[in-house]
PDB file of C-alpha atoms in Angstrom:
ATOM      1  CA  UNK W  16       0.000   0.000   0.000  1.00  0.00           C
ATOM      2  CA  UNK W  17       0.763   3.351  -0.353  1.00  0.00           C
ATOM      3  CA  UNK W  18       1.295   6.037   1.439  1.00  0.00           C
ATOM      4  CA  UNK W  19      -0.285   8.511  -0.441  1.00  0.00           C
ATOM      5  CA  UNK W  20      -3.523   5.771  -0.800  1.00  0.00           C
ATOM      6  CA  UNK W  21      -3.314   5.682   2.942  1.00  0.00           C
ATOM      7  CA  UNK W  22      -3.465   8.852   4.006  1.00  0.00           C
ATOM      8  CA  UNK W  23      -6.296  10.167   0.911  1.00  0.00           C
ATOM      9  CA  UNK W  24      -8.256   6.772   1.618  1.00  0.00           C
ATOM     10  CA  UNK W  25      -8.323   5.561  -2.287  1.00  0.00           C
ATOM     11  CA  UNK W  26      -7.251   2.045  -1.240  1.00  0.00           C
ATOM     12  CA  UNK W  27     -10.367   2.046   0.908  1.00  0.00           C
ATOM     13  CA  UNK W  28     -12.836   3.068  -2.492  1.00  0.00           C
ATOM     14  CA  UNK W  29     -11.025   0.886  -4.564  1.00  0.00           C
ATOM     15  CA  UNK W  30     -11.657  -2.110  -1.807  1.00  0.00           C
ATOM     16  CA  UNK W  31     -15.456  -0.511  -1.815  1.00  0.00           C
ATOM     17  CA  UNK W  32     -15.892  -0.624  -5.349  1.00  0.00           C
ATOM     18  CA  UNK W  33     -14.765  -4.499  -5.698  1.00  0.00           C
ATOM     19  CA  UNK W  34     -17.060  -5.504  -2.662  1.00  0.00           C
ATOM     20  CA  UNK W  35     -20.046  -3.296  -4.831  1.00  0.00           C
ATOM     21  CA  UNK W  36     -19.022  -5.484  -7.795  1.00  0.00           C
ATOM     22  CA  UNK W  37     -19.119  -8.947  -5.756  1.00  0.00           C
ATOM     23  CA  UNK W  38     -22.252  -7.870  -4.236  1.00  0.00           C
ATOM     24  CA  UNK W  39     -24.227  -7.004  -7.433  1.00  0.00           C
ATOM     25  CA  UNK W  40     -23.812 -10.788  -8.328  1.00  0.00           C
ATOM     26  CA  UNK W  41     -25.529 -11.788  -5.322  1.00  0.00           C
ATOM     27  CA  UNK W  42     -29.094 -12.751  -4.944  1.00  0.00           C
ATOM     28  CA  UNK W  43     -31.722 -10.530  -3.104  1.00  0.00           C
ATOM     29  CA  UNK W  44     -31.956 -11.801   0.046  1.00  0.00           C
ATOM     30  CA  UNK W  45     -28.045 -11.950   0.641  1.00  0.00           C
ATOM     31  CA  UNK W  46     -27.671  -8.347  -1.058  1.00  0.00           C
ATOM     32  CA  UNK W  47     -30.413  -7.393   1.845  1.00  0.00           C
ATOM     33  CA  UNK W  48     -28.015  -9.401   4.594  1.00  0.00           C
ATOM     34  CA  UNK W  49     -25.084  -7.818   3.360  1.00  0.00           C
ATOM     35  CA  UNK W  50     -26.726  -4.146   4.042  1.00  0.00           C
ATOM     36  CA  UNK W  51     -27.505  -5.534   7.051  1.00  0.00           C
ATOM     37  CA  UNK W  52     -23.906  -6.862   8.261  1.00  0.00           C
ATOM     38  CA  UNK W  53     -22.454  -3.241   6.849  1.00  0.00           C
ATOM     39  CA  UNK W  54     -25.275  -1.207   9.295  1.00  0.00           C
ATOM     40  CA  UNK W  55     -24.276  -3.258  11.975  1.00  0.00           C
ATOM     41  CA  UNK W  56     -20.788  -3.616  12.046  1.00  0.00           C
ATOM     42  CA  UNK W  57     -20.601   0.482  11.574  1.00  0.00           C
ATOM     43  CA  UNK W  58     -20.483   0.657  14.701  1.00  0.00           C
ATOM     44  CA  UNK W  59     -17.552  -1.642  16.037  1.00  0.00           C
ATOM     45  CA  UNK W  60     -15.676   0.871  13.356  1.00  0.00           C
ATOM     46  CA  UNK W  61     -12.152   2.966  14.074  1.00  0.00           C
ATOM     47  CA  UNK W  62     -11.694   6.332  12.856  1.00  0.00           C
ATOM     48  CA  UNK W  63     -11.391   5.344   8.994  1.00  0.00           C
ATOM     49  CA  UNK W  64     -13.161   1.902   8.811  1.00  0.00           C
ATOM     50  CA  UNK W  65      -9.848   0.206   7.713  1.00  0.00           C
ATOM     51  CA  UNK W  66      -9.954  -2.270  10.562  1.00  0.00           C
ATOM     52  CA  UNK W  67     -13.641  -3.303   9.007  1.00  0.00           C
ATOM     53  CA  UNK W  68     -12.173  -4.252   5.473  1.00  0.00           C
ATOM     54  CA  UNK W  69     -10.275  -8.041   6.624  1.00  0.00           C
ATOM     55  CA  UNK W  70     -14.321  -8.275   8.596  1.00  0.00           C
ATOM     56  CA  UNK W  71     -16.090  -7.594   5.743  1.00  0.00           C
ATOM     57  CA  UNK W  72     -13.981  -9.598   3.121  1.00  0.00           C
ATOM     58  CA  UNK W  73     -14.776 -12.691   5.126  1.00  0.00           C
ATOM     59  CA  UNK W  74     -18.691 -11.631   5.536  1.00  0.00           C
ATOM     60  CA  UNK W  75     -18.958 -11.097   2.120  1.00  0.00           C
ATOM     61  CA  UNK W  76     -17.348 -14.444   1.474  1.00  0.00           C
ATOM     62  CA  UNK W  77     -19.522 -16.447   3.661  1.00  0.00           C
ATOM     63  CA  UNK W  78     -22.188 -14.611   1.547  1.00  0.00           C
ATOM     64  CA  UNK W  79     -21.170 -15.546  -2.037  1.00  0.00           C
ATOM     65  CA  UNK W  80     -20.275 -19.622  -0.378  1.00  0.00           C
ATOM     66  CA  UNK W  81     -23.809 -19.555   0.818  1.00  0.00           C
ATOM     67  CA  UNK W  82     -25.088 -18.358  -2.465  1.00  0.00           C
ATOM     68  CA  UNK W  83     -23.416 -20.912  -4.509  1.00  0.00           C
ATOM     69  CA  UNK W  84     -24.330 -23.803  -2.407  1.00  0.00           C
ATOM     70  CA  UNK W  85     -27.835 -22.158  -2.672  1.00  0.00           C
ATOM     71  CA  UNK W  86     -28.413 -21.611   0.820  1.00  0.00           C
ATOM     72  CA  UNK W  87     -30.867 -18.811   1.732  1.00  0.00           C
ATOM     73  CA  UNK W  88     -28.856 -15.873   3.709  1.00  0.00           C
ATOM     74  CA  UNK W  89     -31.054 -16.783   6.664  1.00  0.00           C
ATOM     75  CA  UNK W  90     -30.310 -20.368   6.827  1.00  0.00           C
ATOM     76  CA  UNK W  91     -26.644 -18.959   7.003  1.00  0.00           C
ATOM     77  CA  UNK W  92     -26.712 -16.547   9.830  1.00  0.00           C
ATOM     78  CA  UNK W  93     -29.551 -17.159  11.140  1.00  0.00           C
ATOM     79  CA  UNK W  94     -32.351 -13.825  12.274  1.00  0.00           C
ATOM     80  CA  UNK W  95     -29.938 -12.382  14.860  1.00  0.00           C
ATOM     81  CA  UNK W  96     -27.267 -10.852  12.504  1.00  0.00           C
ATOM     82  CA  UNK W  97     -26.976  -7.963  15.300  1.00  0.00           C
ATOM     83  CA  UNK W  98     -25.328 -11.164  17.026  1.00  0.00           C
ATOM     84  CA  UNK W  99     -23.430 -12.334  14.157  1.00  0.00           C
ATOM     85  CA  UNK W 100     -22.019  -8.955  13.618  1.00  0.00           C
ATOM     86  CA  UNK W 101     -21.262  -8.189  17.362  1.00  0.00           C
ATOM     87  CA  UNK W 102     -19.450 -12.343  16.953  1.00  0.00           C
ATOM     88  CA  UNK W 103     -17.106 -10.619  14.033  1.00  0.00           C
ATOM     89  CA  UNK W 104     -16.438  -7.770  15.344  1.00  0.00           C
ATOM     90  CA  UNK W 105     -14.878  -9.740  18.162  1.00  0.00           C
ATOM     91  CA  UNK W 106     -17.772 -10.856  20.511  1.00  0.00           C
ATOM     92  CA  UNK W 107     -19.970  -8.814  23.174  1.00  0.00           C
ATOM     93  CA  UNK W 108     -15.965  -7.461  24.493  1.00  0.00           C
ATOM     94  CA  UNK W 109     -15.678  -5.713  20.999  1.00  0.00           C
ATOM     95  CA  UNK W 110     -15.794  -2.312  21.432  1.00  0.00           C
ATOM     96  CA  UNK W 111     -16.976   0.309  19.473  1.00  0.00           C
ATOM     97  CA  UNK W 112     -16.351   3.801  19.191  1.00  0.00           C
ATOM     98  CA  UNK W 113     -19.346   4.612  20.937  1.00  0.00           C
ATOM     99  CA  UNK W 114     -18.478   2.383  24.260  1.00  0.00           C
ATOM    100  CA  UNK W 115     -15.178   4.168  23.789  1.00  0.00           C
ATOM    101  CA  UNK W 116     -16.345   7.868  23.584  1.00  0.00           C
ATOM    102  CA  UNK W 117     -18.715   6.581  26.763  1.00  0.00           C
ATOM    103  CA  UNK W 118     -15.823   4.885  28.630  1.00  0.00           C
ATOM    104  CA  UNK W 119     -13.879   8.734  27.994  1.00  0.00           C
ATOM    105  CA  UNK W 120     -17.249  10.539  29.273  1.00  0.00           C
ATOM    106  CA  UNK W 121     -17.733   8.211  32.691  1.00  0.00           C
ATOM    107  CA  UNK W 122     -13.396   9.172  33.078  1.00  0.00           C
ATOM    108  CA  UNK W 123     -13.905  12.374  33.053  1.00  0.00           C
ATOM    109  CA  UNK W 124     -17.332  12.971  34.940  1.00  0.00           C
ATOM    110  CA  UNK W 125     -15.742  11.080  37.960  1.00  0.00           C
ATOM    111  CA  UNK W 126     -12.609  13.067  37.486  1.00  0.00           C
ATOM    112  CA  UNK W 127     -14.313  16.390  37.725  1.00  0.00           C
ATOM    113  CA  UNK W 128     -17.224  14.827  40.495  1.00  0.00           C
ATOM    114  CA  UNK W 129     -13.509  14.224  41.985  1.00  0.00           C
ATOM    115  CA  UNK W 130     -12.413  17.645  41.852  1.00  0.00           C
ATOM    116  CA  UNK W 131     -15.508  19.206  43.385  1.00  0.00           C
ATOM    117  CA  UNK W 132     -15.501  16.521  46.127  1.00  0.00           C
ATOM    118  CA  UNK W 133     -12.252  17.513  47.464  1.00  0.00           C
TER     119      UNK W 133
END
């Protein structure tokens, strides 16, 4: 990679493109998992997404296996892919940059309730 790709983020819409591409070819109800999985694992996201890409890869994967051994996307992951995602991602202990930015909050509310406290 890069450097200029890393620090403009072209390597990222170039990976976005090709996952566009392998997605098109996929039947309706795993294109409909697949926006799914993406809303999902937003979340468990760093600043650019990069740590998502290897994740998504191997979702998108499991997708086109299913769909060639014509397997519904349901059969596959089941009707909790909030689960599956959160199982990716790196299980309920995966954080996200929300539990981080509240994790920062509740550090410095007690610092300051600290402060006035004496």
């Amino acid at each position: 990679m890069k450097f200029w790709d890393t620090i403009t983020g072209s390597d990222l819409t170039r990976e976005w493109k090709a996952f566009e591409v392998r997605v098109g070819a996929l039947p309706a109800d795993h294109r409909a998992a697949w926006e799914q999985i993406t809303g999902h694992l937003s979340s468990y996201s760093d600043f650019t997404g990069r740590n998502l890409m290897p994740i998504l890869d191997g979702a998108l994967g499991l997708l086109e296996e299913t769909a060639a051994d014509a397997q519904s996307a349901r059969e596959v992951l089941g009707d909790d892919i909030e689960g599956f995602c959160a199982a990716l991602a790196g299980g309920e202990r995966g954080r996200g940059y929300r539990d981080r930015w509240r994790q920062q909050l509740n550090r410095n509310v007690a610092r300051k309730l600290k402060q006035l406290g004496g």
